[in-house]
PDB file of C-alpha atoms in Angstrom:
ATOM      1  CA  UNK N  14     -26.317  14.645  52.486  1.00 57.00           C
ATOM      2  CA  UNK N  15     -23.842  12.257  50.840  1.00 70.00           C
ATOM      3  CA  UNK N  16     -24.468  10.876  47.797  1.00 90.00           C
ATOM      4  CA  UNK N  17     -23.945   7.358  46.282  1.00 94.00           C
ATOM      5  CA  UNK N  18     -20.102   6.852  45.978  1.00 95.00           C
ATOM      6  CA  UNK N  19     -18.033   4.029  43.963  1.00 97.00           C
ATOM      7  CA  UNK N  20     -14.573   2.547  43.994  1.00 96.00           C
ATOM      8  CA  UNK N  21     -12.674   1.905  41.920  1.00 96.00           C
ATOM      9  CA  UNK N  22     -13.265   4.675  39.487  1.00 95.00           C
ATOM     10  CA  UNK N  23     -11.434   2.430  36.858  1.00 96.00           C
ATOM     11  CA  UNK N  24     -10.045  -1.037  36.643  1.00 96.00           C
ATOM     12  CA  UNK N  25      -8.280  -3.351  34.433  1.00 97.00           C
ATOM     13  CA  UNK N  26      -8.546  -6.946  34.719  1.00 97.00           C
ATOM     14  CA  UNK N  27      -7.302 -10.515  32.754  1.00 97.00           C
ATOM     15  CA  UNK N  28      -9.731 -12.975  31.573  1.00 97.00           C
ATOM     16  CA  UNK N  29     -10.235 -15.439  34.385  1.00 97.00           C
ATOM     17  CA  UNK N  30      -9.758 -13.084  36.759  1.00 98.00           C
ATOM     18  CA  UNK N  31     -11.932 -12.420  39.644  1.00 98.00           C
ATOM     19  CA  UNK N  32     -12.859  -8.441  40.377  1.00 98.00           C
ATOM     20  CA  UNK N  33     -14.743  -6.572  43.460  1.00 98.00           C
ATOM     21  CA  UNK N  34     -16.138  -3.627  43.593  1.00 98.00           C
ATOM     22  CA  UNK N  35     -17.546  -1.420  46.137  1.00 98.00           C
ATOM     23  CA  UNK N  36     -20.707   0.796  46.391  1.00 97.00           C
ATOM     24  CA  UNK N  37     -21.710   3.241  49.250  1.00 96.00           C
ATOM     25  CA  UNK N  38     -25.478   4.107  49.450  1.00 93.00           C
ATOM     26  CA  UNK N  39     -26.531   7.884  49.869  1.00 91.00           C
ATOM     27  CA  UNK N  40     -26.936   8.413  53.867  1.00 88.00           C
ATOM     28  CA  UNK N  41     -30.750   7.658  54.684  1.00 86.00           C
ATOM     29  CA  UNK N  42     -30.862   4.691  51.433  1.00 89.00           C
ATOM     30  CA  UNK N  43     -30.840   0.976  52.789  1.00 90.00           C
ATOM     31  CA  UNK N  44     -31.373  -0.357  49.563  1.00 91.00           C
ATOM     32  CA  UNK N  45     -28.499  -0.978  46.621  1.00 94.00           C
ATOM     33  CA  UNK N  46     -29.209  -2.176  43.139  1.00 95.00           C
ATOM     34  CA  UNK N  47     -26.239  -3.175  40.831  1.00 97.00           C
ATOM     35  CA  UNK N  48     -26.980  -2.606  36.714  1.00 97.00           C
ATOM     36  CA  UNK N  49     -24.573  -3.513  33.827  1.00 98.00           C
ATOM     37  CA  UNK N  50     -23.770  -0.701  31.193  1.00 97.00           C
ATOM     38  CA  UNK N  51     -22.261  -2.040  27.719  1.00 95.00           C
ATOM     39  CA  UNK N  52     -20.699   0.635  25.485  1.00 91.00           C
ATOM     40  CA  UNK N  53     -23.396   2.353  23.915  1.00 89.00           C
ATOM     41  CA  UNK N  54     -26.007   0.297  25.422  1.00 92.00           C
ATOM     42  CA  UNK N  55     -28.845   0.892  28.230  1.00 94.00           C
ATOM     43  CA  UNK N  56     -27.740   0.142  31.731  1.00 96.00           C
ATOM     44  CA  UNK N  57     -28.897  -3.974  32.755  1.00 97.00           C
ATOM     45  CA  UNK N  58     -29.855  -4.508  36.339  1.00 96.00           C
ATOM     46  CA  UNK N  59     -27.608  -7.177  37.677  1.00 97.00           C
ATOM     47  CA  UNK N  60     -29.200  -7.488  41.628  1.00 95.00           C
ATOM     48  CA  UNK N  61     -30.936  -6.094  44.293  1.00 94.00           C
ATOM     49  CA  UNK N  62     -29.794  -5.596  47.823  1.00 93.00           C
ATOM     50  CA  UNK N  63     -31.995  -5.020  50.842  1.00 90.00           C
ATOM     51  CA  UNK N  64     -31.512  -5.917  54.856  1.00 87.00           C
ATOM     52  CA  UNK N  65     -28.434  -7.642  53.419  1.00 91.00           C
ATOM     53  CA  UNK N  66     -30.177 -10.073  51.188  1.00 91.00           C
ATOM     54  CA  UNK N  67     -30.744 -10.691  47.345  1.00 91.00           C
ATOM     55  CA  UNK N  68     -34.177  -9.178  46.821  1.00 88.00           C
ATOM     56  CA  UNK N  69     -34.239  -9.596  43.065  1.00 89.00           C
ATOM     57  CA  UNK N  70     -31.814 -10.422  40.149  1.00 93.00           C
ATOM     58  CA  UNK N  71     -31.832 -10.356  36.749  1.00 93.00           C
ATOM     59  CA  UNK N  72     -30.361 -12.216  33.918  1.00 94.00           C
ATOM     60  CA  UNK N  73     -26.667 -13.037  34.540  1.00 97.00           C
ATOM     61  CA  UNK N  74     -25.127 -15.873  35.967  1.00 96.00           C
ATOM     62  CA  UNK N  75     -23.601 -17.105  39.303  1.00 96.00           C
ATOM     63  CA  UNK N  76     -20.481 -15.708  38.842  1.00 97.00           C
ATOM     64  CA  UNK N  77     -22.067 -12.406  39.247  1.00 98.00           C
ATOM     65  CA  UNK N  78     -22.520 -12.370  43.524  1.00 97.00           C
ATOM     66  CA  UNK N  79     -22.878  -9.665  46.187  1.00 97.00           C
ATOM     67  CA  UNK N  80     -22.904  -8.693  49.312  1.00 96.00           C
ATOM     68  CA  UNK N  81     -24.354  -5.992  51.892  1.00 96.00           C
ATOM     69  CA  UNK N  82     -23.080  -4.956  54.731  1.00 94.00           C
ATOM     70  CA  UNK N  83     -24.834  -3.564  57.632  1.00 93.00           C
ATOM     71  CA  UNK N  84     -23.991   0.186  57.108  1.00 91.00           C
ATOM     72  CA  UNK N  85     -26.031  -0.645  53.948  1.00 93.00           C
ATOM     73  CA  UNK N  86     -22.874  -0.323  51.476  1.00 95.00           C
ATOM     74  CA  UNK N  87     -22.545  -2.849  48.883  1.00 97.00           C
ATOM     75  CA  UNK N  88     -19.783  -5.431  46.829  1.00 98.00           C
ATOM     76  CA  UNK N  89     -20.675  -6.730  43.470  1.00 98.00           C
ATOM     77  CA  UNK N  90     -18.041  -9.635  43.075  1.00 98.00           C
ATOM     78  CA  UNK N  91     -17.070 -10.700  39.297  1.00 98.00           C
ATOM     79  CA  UNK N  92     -15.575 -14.531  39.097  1.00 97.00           C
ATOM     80  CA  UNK N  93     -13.820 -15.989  36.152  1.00 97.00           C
ATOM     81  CA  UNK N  94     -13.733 -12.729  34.339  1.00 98.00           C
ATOM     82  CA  UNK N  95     -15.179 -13.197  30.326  1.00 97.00           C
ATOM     83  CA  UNK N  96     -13.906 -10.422  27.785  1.00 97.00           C
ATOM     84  CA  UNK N  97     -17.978  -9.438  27.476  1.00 96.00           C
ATOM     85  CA  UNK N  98     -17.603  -7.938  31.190  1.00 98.00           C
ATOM     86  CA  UNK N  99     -16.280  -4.962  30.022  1.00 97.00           C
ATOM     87  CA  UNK N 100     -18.811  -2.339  30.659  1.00 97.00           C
ATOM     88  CA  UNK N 101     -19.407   0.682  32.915  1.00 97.00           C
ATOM     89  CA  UNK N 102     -20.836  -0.654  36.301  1.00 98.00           C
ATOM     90  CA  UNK N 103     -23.440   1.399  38.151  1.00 97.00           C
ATOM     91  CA  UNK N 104     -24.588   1.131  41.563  1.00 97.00           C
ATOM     92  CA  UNK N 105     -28.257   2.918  42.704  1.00 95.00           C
ATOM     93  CA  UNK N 106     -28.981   3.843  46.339  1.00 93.00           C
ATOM     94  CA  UNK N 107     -32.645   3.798  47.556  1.00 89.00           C
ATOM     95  CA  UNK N 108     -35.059   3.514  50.607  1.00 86.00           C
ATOM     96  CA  UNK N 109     -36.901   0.980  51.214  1.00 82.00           C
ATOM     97  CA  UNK N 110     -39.852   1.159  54.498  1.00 76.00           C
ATOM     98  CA  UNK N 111     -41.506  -1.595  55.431  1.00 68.00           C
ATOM     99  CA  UNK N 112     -41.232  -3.886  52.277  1.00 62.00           C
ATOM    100  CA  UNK N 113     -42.141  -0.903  50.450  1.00 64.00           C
ATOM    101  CA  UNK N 114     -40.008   0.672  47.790  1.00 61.00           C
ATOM    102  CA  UNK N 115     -39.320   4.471  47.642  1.00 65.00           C
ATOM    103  CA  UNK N 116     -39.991   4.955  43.123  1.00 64.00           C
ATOM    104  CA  UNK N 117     -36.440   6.917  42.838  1.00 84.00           C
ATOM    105  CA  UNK N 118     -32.942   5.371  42.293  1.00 90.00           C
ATOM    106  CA  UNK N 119     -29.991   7.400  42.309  1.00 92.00           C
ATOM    107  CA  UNK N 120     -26.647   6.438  40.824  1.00 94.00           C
ATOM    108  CA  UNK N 121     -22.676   6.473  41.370  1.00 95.00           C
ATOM    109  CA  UNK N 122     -20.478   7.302  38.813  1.00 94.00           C
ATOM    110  CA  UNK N 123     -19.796   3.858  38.265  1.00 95.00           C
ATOM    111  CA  UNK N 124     -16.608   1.469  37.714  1.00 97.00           C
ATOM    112  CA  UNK N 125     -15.118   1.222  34.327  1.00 96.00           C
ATOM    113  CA  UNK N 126     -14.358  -2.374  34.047  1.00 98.00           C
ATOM    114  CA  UNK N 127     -11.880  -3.594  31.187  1.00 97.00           C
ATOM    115  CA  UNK N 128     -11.215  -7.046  30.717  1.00 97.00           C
ATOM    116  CA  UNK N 129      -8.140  -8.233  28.677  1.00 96.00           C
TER     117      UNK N 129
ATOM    118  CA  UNK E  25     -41.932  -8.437  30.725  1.00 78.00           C
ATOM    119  CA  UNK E  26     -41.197  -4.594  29.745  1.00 86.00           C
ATOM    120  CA  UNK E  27     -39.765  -3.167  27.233  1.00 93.00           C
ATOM    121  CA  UNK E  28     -38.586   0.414  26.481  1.00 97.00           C
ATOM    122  CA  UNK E  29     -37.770   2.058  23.083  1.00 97.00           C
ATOM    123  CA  UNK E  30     -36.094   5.332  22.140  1.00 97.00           C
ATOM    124  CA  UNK E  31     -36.383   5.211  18.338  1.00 95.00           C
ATOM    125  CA  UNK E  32     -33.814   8.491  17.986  1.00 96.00           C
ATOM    126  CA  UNK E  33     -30.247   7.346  18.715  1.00 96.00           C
ATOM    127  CA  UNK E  34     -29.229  10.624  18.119  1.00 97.00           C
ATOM    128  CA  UNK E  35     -30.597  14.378  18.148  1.00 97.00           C
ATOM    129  CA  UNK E  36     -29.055  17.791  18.080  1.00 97.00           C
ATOM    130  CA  UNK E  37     -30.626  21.342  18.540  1.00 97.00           C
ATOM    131  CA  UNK E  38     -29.794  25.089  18.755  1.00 97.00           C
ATOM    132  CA  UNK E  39     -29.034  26.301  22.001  1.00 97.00           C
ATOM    133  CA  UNK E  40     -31.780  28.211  23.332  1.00 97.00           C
ATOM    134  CA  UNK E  41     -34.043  25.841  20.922  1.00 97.00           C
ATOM    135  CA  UNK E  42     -36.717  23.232  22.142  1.00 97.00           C
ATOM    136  CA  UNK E  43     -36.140  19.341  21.640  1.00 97.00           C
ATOM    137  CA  UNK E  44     -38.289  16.313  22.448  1.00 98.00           C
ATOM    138  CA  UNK E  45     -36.829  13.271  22.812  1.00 98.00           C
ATOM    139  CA  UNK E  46     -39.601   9.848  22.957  1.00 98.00           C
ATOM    140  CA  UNK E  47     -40.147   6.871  24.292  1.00 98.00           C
ATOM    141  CA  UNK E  48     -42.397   4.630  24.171  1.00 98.00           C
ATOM    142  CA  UNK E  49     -42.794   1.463  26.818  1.00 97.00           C
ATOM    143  CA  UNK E  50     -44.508  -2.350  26.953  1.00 96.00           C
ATOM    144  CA  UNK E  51     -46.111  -3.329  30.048  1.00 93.00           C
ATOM    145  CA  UNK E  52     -49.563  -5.251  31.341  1.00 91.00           C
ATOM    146  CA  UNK E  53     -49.713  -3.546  34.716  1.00 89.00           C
ATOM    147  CA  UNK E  54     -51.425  -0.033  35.430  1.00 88.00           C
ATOM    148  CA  UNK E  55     -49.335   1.111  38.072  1.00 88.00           C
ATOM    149  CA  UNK E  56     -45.755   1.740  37.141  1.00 91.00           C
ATOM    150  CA  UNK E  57     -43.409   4.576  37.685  1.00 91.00           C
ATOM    151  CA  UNK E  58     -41.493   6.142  34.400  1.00 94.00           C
ATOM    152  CA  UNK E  59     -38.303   8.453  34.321  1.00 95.00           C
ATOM    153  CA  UNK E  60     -35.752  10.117  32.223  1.00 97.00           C
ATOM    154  CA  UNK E  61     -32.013   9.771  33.637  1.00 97.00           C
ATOM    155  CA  UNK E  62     -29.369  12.205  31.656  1.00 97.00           C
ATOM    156  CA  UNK E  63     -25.757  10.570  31.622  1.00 95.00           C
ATOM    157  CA  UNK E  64     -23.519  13.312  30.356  1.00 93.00           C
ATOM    158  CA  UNK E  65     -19.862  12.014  29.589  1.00 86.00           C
ATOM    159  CA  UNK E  66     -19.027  11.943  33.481  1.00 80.00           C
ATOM    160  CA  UNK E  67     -20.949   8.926  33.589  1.00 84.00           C
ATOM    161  CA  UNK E  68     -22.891   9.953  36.088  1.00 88.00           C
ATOM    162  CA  UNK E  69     -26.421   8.862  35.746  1.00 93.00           C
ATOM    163  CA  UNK E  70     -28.843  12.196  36.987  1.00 94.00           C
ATOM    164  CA  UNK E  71     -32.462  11.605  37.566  1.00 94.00           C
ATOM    165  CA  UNK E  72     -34.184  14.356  35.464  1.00 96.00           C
ATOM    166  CA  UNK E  73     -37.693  13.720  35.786  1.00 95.00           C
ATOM    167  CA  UNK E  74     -40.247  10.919  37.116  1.00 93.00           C
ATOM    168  CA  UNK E  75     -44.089  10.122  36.602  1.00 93.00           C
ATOM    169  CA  UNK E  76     -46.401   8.125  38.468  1.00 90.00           C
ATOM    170  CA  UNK E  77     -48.317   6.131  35.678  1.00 90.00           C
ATOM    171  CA  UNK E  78     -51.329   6.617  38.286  1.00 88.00           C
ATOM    172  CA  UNK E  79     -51.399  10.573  38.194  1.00 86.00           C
ATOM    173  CA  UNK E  80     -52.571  12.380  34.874  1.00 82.00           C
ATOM    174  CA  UNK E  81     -51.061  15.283  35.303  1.00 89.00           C
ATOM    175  CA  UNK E  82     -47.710  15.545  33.173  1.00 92.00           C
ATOM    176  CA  UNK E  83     -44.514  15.963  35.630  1.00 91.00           C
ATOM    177  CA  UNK E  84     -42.515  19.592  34.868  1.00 91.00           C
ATOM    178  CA  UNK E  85     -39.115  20.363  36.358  1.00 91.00           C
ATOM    179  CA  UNK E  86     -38.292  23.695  35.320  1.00 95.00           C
ATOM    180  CA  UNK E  87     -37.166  23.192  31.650  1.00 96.00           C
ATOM    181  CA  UNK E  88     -38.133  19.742  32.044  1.00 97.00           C
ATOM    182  CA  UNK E  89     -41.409  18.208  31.181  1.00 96.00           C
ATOM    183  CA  UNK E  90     -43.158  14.873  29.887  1.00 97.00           C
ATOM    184  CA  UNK E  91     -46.488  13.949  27.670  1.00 96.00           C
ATOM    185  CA  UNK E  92     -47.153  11.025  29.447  1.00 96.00           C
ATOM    186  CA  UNK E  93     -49.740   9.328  27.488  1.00 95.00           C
ATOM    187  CA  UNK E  94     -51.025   5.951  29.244  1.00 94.00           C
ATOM    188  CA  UNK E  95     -52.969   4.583  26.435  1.00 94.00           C
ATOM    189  CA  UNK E  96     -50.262   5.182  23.978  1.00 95.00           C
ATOM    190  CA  UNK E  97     -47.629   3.705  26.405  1.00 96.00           C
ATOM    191  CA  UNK E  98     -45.498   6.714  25.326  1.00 96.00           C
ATOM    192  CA  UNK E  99     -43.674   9.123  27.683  1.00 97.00           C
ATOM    193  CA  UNK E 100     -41.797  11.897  25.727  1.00 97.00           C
ATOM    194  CA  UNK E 101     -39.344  14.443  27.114  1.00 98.00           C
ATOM    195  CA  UNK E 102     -39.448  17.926  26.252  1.00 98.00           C
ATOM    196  CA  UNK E 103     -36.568  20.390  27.081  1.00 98.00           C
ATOM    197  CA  UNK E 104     -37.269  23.968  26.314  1.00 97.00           C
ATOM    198  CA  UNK E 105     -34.999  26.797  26.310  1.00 97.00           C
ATOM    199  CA  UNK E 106     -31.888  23.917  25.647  1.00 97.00           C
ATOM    200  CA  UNK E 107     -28.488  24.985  27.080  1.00 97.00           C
ATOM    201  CA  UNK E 108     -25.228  23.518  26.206  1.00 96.00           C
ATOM    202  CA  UNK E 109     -25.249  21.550  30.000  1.00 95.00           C
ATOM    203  CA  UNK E 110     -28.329  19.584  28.666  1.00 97.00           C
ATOM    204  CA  UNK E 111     -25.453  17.957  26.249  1.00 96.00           C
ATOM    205  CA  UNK E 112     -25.444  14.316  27.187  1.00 97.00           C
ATOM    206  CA  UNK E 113     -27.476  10.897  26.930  1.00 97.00           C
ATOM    207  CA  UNK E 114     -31.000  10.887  27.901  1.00 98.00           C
ATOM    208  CA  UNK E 115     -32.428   7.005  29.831  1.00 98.00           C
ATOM    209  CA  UNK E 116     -35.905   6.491  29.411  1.00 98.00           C
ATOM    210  CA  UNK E 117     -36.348   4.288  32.327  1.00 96.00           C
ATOM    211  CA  UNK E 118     -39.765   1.966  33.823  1.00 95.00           C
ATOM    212  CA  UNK E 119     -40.198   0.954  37.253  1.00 92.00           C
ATOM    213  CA  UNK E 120     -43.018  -1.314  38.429  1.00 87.00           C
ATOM    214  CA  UNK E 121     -45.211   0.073  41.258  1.00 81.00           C
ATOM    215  CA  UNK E 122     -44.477  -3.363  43.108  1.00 76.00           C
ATOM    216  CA  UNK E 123     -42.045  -5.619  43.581  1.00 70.00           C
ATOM    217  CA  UNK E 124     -38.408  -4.749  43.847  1.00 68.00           C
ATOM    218  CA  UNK E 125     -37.064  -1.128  42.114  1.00 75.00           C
ATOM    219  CA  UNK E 126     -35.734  -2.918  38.992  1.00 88.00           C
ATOM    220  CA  UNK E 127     -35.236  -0.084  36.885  1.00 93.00           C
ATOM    221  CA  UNK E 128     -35.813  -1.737  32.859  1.00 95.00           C
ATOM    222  CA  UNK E 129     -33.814   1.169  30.785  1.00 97.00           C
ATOM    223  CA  UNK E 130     -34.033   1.916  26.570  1.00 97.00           C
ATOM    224  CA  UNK E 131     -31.037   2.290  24.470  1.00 96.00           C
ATOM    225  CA  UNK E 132     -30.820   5.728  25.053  1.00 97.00           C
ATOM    226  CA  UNK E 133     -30.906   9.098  22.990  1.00 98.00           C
ATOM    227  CA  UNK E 134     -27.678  11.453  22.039  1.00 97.00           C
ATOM    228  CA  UNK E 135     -28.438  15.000  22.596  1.00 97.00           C
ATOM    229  CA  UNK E 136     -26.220  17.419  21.475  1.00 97.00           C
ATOM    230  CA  UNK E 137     -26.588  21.391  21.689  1.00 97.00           C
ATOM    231  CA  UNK E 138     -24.869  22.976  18.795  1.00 97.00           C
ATOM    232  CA  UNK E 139     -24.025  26.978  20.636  1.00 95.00           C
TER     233      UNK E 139
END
C-alpha cells in the first residue's frame, strides 16, 4: 500500500509570487483535503477534493485554488504570495463511497512553504 | 461551529512513566468522530487513535487509550509505559459524522520523554 506522498518537500518563494504544490492520495483514497499549519499552531483546513470537485472549504481566500485529477492526486495553487503563507502545508488522503465519508484522514509530510 | 482546546502546551514525563494529555471540544451535534494525531519533528502527521462519539466504549491501541466523556465534551489521551518514540506533538482533532471530513484541530500539546 502506498501512502500519501508530497512534493516539494521544501520551497522558497517571493512575495507576489504564485506557488503549486502537489499531493498523491494513498492507493484505494479518492478523496484529498488540503490544511494550513502556522509555526506552532494547529493545522487549518484549506479545501476538500472529491470526484474532482471542491466539496468543502474553509476560511481563506480565492487565491487559495485546487485541482484533482482523475488518478485522484491533488494541486493546491498559491497566487500573489503574502509573507503570512509561510507555514507547513499538509495534504490528507481518504475514501469516500457513495457520498459517504470514511472517519480517518491520513497525512503527507507536507511542504514547507517560506515566503520572502 | 467547533472548537477544540488543549490547555497544556507543553508536558514532559519519565520514560517508562504514564502521561495524559486533554482535550476538551465544542459542538451541538451528537454524532462526531474525535482523534489524536502525533506529529513528531518529521512533520509527519500519524493518526494515533480515533473514537466514534456514538460508541461508549473508550478506544485502546496498545499503549494508547482515551476517556472519552460525551457530557463533559472532553476526550483525554493516556499513554502508559511512555518511550522516548512517543516524543513529539500530540493533535486533538473533531470530525463531524456528516458532511465533508473537515478535520477542526487544537493547538496542540509538547510531549517530551526525559530517558
Amino acid at each position: 500500500e502506498t501512502g500519501v506522498t508530497q512534493s516539494p518537500t521544501h520551497l522558497i518563494k517571493t512575495r507576489g509570487q504564485q506557488v503549486t504544490l502537489r499531493c498523491s492520495s494513498q492507493s484505494g483514497h479518492n478523496t484529498v483535503s488540503w490544511y494550513q499549519q502556522a509555526l506552532g499552531q494547529g493545522p487549518q483546513f484549506i479545501f476538500q477534493y472529491y470526484r474532482e470537485e471542491e466539496n468543502g472549504r474553509g476560511n481563506f481566500p480565492p487565491r487559495f485554488s485546487g485541482l484533482q485529477f482523475p488518478n485522484y492526486s491533488s494541486e493546491l495553487n498559491v497566487n500573489a504570495l503574502e509573507l503570512d503563507d509561510s507555514a507547513l502545508y499538509l495534504c490528507a488522503s481518504s475514501l469516500t463511497t457513495s457520498g459517504l465519508a470514511t472517519d480517518t484522514q491520513y497525512f503527507g509530510p507536507g511542504t514547507r512553504l517560506t515566503v520572502l | 461551529a467547533q472548537t477544540v482546546t488543549q490547555s497544556q502546551p507543553e508536558m514532559s514525563v519519565q520514560e517508562a512513566e504514564t502521561v495524559t494529555l486533554s482535550c476538551t471540544y465544542d459542538t451541538s451535534e451528537s454524532n462526531y468522530y474525535l482523534f489524536w494525531y502525533k506529529q513528531p519533528p518529521s512533520r509527519q502527521m500519524i493518526l494515533v487513535i480515533r473514537q466514534e462519539a456514538y460508541k461508549q466504549q473508550n478506544a485502546t491501541e496498545n499503549r494508547f487509550s482515551v476517556n472519552f466523556q460525551k457530557a463533559a465534551k472532553s476526550f483525554s489521551l493516556k499513554i502508559s509505559d511512555s518511550q522516548l518514540g512517543d516524543t513529539a506533538m500530540y493533535f486533538c482533532a473533531f470530525r463531524s459524522y456528516f458532511g465533508n471530513e473537515k478535520l477542526t484541530f487544537g493547538t496542540g500539546t509538547r510531549l517530551t520523554i526525559i530517558p
